[in-house]
Short mmCIF file of C-alpha atoms and ligand atoms in Angstrom, two decimals:
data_model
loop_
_atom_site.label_atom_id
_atom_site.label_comp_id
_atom_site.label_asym_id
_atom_site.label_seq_id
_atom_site.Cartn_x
_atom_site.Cartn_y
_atom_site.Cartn_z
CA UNK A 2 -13.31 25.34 -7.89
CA UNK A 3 -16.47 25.28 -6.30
CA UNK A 4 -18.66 25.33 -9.61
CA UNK A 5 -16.63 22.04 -10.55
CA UNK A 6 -17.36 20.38 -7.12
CA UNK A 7 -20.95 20.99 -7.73
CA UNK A 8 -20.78 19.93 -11.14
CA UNK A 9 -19.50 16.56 -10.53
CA UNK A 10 -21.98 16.11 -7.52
CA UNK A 11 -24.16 17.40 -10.16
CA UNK A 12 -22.95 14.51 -12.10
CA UNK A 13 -22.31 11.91 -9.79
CA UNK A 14 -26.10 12.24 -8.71
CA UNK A 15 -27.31 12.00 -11.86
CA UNK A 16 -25.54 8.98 -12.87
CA UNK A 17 -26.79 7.46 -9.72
CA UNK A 18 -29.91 8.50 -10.60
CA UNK A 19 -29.77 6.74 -13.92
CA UNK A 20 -28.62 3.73 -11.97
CA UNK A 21 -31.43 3.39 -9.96
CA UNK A 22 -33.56 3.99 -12.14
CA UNK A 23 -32.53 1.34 -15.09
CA UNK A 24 -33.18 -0.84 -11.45
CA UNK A 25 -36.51 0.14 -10.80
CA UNK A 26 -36.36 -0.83 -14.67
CA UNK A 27 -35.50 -4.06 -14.68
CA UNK A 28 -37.25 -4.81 -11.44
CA UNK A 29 -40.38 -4.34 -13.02
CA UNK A 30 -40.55 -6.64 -15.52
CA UNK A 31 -42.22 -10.06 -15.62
CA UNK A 32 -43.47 -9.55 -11.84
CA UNK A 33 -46.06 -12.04 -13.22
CA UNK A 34 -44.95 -14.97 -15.94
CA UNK A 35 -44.44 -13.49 -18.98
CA UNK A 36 -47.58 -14.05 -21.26
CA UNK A 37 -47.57 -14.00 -25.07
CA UNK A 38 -47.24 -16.10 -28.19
CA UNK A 39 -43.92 -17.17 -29.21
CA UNK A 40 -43.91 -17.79 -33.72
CA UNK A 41 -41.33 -21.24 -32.53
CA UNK A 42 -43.63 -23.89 -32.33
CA UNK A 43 -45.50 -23.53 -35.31
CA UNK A 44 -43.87 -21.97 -37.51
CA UNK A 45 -40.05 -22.44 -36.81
CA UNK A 46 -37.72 -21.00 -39.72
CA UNK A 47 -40.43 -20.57 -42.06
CA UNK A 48 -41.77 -17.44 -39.79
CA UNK A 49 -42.31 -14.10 -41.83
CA UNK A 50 -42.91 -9.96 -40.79
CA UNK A 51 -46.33 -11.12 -42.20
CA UNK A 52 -46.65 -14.07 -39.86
CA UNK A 53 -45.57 -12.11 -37.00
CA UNK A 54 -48.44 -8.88 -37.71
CA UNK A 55 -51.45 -11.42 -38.66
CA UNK A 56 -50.31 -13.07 -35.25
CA UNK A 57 -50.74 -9.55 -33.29
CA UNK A 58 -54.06 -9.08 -35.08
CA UNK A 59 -55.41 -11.97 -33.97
CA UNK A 60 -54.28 -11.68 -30.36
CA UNK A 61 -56.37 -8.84 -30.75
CA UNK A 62 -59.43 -9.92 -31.96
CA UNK A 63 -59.58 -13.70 -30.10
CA UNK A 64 -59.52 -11.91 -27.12
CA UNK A 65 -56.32 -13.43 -25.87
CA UNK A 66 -55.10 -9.75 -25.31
CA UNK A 67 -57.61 -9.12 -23.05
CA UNK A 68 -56.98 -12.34 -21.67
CA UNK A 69 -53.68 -11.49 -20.77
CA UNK A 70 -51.53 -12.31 -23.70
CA UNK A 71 -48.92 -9.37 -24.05
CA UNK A 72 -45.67 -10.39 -26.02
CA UNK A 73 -45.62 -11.30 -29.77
CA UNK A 74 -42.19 -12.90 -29.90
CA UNK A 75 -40.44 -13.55 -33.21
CA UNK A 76 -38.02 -16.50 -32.33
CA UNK A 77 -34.83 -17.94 -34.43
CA UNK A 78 -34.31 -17.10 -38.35
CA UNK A 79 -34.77 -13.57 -38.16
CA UNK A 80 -31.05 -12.62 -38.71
CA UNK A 81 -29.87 -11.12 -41.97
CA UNK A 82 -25.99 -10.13 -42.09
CA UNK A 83 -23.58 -7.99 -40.20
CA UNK A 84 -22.31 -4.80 -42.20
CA UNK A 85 -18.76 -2.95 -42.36
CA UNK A 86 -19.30 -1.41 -39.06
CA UNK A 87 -20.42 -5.01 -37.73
CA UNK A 88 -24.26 -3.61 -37.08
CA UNK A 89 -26.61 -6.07 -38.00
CA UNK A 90 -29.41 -6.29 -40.40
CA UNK A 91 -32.53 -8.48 -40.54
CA UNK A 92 -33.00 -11.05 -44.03
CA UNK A 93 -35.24 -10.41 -46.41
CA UNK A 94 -38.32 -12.19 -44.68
CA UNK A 95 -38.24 -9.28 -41.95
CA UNK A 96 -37.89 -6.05 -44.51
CA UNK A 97 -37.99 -3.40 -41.23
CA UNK A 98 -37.59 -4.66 -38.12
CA UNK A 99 -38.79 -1.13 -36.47
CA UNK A 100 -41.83 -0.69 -38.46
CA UNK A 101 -42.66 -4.13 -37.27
CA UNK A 102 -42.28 -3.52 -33.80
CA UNK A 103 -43.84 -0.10 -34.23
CA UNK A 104 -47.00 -1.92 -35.73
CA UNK A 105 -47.24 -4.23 -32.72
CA UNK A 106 -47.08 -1.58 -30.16
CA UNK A 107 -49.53 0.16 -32.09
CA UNK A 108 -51.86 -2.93 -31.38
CA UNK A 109 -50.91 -2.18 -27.51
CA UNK A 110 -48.82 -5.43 -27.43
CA UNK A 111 -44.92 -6.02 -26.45
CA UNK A 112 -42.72 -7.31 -29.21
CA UNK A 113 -39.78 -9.84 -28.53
CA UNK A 114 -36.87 -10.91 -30.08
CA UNK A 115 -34.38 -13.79 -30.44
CA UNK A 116 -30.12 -14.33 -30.39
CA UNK A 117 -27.72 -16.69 -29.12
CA UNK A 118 -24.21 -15.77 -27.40
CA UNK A 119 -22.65 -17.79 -29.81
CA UNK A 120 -21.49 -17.10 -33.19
CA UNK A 121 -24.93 -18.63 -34.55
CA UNK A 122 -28.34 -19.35 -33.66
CA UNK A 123 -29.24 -22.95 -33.30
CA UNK A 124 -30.84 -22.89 -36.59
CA UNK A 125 -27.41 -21.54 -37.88
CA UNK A 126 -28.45 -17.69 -38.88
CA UNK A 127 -25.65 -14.59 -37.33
CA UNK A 128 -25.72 -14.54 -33.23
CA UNK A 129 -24.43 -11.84 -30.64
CA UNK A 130 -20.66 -13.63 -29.96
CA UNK A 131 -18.71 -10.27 -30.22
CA UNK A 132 -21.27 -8.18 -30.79
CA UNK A 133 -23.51 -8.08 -27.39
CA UNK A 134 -23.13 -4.39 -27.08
CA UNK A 135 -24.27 -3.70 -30.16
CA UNK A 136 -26.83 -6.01 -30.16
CA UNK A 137 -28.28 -4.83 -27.56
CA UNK A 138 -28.42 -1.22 -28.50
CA UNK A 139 -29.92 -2.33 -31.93
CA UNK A 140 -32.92 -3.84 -29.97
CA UNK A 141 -33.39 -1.14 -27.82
CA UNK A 142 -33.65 1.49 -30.88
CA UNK A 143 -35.98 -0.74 -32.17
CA UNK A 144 -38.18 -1.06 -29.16
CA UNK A 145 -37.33 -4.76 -28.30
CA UNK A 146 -39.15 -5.61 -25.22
CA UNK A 147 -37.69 -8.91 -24.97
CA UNK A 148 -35.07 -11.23 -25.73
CA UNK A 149 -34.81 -15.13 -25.83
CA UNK A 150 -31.00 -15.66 -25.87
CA UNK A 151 -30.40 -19.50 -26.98
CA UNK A 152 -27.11 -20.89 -26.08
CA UNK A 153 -26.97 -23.42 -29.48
CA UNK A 154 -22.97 -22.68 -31.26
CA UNK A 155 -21.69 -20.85 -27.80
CA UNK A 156 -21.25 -24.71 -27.01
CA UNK A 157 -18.85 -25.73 -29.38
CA UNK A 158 -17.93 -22.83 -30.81
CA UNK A 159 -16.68 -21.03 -27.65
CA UNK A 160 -17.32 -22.87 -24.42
CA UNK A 161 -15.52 -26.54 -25.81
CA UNK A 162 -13.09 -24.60 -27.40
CA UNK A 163 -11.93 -22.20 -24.73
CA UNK A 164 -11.84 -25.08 -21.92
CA UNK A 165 -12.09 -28.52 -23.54
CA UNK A 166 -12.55 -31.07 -21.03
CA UNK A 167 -13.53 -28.68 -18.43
CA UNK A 168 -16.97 -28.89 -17.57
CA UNK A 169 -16.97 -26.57 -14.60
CA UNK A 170 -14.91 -24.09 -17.01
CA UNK A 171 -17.15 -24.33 -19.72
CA UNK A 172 -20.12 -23.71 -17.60
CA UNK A 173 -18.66 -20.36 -15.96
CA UNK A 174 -18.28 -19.36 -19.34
CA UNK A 175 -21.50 -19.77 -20.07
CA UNK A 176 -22.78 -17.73 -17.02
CA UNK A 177 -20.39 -14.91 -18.08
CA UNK A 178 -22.16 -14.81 -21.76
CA UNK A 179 -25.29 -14.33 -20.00
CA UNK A 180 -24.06 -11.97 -17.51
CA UNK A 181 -22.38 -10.29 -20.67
CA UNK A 182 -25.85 -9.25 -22.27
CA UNK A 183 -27.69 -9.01 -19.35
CA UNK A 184 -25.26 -6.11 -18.67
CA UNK A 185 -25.06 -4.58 -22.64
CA UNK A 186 -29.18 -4.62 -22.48
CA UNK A 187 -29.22 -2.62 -19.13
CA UNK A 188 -26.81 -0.41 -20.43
CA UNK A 189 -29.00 0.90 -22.86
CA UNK A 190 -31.72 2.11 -20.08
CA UNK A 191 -34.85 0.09 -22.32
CA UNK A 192 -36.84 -2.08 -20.05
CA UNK A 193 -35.95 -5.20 -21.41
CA UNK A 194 -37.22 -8.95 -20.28
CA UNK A 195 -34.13 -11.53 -20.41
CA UNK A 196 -35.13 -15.09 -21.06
CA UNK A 197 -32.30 -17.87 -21.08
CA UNK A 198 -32.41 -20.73 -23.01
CA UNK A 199 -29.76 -22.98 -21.95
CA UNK A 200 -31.72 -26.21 -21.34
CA UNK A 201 -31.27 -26.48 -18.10
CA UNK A 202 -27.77 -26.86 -17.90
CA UNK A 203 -25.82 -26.76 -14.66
CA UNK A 204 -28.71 -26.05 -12.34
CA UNK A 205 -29.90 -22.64 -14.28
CA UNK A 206 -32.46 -21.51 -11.43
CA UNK A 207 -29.38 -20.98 -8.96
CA UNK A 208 -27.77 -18.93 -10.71
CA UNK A 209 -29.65 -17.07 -13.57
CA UNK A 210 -31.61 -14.64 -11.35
CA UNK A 211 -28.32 -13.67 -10.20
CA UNK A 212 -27.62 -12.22 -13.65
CA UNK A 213 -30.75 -10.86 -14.37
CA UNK A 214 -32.94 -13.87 -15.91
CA UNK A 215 -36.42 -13.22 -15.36
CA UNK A 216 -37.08 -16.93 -16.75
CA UNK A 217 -34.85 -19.56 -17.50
CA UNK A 218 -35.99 -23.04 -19.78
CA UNK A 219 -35.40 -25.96 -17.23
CA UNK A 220 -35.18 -28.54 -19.51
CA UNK A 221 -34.86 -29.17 -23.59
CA UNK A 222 -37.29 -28.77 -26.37
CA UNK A 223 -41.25 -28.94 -25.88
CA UNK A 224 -42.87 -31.16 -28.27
CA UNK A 225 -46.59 -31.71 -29.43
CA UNK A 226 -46.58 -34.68 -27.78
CA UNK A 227 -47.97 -35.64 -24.48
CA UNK A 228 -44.90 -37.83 -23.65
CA UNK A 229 -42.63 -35.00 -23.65
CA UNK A 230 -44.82 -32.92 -22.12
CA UNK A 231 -45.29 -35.08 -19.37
CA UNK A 232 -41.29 -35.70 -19.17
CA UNK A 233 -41.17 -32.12 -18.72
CA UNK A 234 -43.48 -31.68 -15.72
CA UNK A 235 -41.70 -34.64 -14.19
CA UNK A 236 -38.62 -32.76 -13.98
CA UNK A 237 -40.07 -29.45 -12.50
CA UNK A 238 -40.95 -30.99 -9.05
CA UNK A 239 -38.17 -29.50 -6.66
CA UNK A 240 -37.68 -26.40 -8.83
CA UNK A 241 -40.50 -24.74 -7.22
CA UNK A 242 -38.49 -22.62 -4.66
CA UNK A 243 -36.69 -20.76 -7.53
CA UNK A 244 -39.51 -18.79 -8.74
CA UNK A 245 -40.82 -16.03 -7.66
CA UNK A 246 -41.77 -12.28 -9.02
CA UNK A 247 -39.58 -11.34 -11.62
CA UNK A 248 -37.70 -14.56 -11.74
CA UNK A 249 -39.19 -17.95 -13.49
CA UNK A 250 -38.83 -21.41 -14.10
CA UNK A 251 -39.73 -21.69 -18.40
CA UNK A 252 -40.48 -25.31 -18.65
CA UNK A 253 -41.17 -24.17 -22.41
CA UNK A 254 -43.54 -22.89 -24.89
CA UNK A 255 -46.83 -23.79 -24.59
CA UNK A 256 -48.05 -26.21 -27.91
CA UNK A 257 -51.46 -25.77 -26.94
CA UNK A 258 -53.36 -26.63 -30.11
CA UNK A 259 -50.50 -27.96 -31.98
CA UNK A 260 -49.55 -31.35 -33.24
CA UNK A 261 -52.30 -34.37 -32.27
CA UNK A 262 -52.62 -33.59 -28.56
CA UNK A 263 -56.28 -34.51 -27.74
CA UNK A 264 -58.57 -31.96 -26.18
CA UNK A 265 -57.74 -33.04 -22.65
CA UNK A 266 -53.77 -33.16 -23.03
CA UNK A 267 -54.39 -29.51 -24.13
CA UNK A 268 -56.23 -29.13 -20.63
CA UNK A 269 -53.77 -30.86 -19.00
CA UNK A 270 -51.14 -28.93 -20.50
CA UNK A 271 -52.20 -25.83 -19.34
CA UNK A 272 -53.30 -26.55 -16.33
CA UNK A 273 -49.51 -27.38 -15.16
CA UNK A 274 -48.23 -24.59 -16.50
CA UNK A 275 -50.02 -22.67 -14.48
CA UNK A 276 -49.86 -24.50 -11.49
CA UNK A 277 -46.04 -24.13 -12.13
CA UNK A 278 -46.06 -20.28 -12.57
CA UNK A 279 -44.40 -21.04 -16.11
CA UNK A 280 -44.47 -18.27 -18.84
CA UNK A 281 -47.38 -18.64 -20.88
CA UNK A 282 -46.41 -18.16 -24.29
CA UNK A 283 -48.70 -19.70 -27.06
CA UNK A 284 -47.24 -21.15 -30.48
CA UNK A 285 -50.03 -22.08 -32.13
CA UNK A 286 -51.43 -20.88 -35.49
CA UNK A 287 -53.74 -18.16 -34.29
CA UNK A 288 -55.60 -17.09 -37.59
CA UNK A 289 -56.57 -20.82 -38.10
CA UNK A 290 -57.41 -21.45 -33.49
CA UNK A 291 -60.15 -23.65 -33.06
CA UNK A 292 -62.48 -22.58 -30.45
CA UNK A 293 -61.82 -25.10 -28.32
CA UNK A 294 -58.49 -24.41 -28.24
CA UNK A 295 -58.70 -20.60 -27.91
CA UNK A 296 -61.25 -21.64 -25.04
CA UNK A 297 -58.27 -22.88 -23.16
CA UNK A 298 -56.17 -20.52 -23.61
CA UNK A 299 -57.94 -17.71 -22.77
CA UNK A 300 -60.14 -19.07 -19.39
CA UNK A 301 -59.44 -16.58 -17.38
CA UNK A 302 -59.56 -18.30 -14.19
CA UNK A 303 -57.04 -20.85 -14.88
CA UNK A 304 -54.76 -17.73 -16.38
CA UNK A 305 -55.40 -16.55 -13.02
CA UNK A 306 -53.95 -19.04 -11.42
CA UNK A 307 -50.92 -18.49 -13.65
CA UNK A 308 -50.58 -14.98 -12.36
CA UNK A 309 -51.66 -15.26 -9.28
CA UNK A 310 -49.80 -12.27 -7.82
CA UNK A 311 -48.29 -14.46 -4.66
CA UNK A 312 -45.76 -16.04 -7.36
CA UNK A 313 -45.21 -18.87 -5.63
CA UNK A 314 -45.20 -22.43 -7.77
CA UNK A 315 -47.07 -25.39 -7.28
CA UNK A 316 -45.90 -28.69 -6.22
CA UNK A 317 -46.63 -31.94 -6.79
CA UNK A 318 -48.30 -33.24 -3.47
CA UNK A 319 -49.28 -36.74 -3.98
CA UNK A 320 -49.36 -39.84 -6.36
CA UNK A 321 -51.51 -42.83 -6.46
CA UNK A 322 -50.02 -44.75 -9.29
CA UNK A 323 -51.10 -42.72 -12.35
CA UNK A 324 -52.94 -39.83 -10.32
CA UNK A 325 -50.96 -37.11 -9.67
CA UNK A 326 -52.51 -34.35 -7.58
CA UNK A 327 -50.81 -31.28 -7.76
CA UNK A 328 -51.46 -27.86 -5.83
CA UNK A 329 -50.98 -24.41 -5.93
CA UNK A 330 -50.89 -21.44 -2.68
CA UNK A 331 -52.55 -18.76 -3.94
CA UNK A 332 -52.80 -15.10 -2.85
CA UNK A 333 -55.20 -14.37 0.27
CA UNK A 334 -54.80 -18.08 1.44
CA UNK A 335 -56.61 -19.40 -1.86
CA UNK A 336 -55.51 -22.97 -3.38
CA UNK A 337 -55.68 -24.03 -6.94
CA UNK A 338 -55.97 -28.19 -6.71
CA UNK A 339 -54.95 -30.16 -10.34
CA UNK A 340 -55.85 -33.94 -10.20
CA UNK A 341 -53.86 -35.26 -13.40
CA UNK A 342 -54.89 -38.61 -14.50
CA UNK A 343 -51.54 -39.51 -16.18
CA UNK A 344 -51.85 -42.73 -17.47
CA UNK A 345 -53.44 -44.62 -20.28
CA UNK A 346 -54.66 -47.31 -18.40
CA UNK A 347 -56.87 -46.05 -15.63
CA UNK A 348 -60.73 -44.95 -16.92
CA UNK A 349 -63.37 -42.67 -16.05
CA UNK A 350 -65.12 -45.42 -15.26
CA UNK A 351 -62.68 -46.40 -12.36
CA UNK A 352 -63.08 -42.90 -10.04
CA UNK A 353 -60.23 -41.97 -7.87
CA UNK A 354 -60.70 -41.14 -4.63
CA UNK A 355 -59.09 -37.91 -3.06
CA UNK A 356 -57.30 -38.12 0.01
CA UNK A 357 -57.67 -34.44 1.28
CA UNK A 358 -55.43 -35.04 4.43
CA UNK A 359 -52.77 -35.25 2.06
CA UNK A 360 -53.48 -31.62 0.93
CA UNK A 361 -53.69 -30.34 4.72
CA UNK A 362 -57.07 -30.13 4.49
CA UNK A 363 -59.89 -30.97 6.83
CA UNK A 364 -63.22 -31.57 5.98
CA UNK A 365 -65.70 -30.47 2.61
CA UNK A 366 -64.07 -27.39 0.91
CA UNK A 367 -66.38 -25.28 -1.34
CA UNK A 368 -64.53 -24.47 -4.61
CA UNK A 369 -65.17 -24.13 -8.12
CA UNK A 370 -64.21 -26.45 -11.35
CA UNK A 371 -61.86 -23.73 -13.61
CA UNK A 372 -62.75 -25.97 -16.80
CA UNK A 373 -66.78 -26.31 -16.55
CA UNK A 374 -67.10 -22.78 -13.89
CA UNK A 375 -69.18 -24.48 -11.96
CA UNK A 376 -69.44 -24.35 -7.88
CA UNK A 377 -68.01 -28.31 -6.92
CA UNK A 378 -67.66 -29.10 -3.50
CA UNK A 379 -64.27 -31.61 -2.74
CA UNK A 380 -64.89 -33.95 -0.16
CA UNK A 381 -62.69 -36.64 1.11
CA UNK A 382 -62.43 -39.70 -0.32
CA UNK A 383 -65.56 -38.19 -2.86
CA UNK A 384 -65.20 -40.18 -6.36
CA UNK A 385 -63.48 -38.68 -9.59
CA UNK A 386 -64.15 -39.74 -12.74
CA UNK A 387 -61.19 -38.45 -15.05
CA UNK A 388 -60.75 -39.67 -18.78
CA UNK A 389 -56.73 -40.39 -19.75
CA UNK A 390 -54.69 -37.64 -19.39
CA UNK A 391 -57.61 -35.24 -18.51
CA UNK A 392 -57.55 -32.65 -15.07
CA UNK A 393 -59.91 -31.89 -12.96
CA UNK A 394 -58.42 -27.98 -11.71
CA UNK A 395 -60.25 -26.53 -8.97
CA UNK A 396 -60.03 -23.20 -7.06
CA UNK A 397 -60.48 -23.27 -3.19
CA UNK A 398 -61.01 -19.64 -2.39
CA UNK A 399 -61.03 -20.72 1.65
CA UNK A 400 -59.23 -23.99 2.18
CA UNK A 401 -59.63 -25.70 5.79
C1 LIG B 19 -33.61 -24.14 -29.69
C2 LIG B 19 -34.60 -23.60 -28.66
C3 LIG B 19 -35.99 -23.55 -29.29
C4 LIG B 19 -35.96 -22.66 -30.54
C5 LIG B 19 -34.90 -23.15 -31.51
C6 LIG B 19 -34.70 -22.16 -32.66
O1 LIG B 19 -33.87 -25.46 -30.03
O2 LIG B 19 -34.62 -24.40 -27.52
O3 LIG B 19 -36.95 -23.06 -28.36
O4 LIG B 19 -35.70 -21.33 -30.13
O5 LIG B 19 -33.64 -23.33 -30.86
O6 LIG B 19 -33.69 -22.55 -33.53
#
């Protein structure tokens, strides 16, 4: 009698045990914004094993590593067919998932992965719906460090079906998917990041670090384009509450480098995702980056900013028809500053003038200019010539 009692407090402990630690687990992850390259963006469905290794080399050898740049993340069209035993298998363009994942860890990077709770990704290859458990198991025996789960056919295919015409039925649903595989990936005990991708749908950051999301896309697809990436940022201000470590607002991958976006939408770009705390996830072609491009991507004190270890996100503090001036709180009292000249029709050779008072600042504050390094001194009402869509991002180290 007594051996049993001991052996189920033997038991009961160590389940506890487990418990806490899958906890300590998942509390660890993405304390900063994740940071990584995603293969969406440039490469959608054409992506290849190939692809996906020449992409770890050369976050390697650019230096974007070092810089910060962790996860090599294969997105949608990965997904071969279930077998007998409903376990799934990759297509032919991914031969071995595991030796894949082995070869990126072997460069000292994370590797991440893609699904959808419905019965199909968005670009219409096999998804979880039914299979979560097993899913999940299959990433964690391949060493999965992180999944992007894309809501895409769980919309029709389950949500409208199971509830049609009820919105507030569909969308507790939807939470329950998530919930579902947030659940099957902590089973398995593999640290694990969970990133939703449910476009924002019925206000996301209330509930999604709830049920596990460490980052959650706010809105619908990033373009090359700086339209939509302005449209974007537009519809961040207000969000900035949400974040915090281990939980994030994903206003999308980054398409820094990609499409036509001049030099200075590509600095612009940036420098709101970091003011914004967003997930920094690159989907460029990195064997063919420009230097220019991998310039941006890799300054380390704008990626800085980004993971800035306070975690709080920047707002949007002021307009003056199309200036926006955005800032950042920073850890040990620091401030990052972003003036955004948003427009098309305002020039360099028109300077805007800052209004510091706005900022809750008094006076000249010493700081330095992220894109040039240099020491710049802010001064109130001081003139600033900014080309169309161009930033000047500055780091106040002791704001007054
Ligand atoms: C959706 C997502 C994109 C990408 C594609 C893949 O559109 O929002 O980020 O993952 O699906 O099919």
């Amino acid at each position: 009698m007594r051996i049993v009692t001991s052996l189920s407090v033997a038991v009961v402990a160590l389940a506890s045990f487990t418990v806490l630690a899958q906890k300590a687990a998942a509390q660890q992850v993405a304390q900063t914004p994740p940071m990584g390259w995603n293969s969406w963006n440039y490469f959608a469905g054409k992506v290849t094993d190939k692809d996906i290794r020449a992409s770890a080399d050369q976050i390697v050898s650019s230096g974007m590593k070092d810089a910060g740049y962790i996860y090599v993340n294969i997105d949608d069209t990965w997904e071969g067919q279930r077998d007998a035993s409903g376990v799934l298998h990759t297509n032919d363009k991914f031969p071995d998932m595991k030796a894949l994942a082995d070869y990126v860890h072997s460069k000292g990077l994370k590797i991440g992965i893609y699904s959808s709770p419905g019965p199909k990704t968005c670009a219409g290859y096999e998804a979880s719906y039914g299979h979560e458990e097993q899913d999940a198991q299959l990433y964690a025996s391949w060493g999965i460090d992180y999944l992007k789960y894309d809501l895409c056919s769980f919309i029709g295919d389950v949500m409208e079906k199971q509830a049609p015409n009820d919105k507030a039925a569909q969308m507790r649903i939807m939470i329950a998917a998530y919930d579902k595989m947030d659940k099957a990936l902590k089973a398995t005990g593999h640290p694990i990041v969970l990133s939703l991708c449910q476009y924002g749908w019925d206000a996301v950051w209330e509930w999604a670090p709830g049920i596990g999301g460490n980052l959650w896309r706010t809105t619908g697809d990033i373009t090359p384009r700086w339209d939509r990436i302005y449209a974007i940022v537009s519809q961040q201000s207000g969000l900035e509450g949400y974040a915090g470590p281990g939980h994030w607002n994903d206003p999308d991958m980054l398409e820094v480098g990609n499409g036509k976006l001049s030099l200075a939408e590509n600095r612009s770009h940036f420098a709101w995702w970091a003011l914004l705390a967003a997930p920094l996830l690159a989907g460029n072609d990195l064997p063919n980056m420009k230097p220019e491009i991998k310039a941006i991507l890799t300054n380390r004190d704008v990626v800085a900013i980004d993971q800035d270890a306070l975690g709080k996100q920047g707002r949007h503090a002021y307009s003056d028809g199309e200036v926006e001036v955005w800032v950042r709180d920073l850890k040990g009292g620091a401030l990052a500053v972003g003036v955004f000249n948003v427009g098309s029709d305002r020039y360099s050779t028109h300077p805007f003038h800052l209004d510091l008072s706005k900022l809750g600042l008094h006076g000249s504050q010493a700081g330095k200019d992220l894109w040039t390094g240099k020491a710049v001194t802010l001064t109130d009402n001081e003139p600033i010539e900014l080309g169309s869509h161009d930033v000047l991002l500055v780091r106040v180290d002791a704001p007054k």
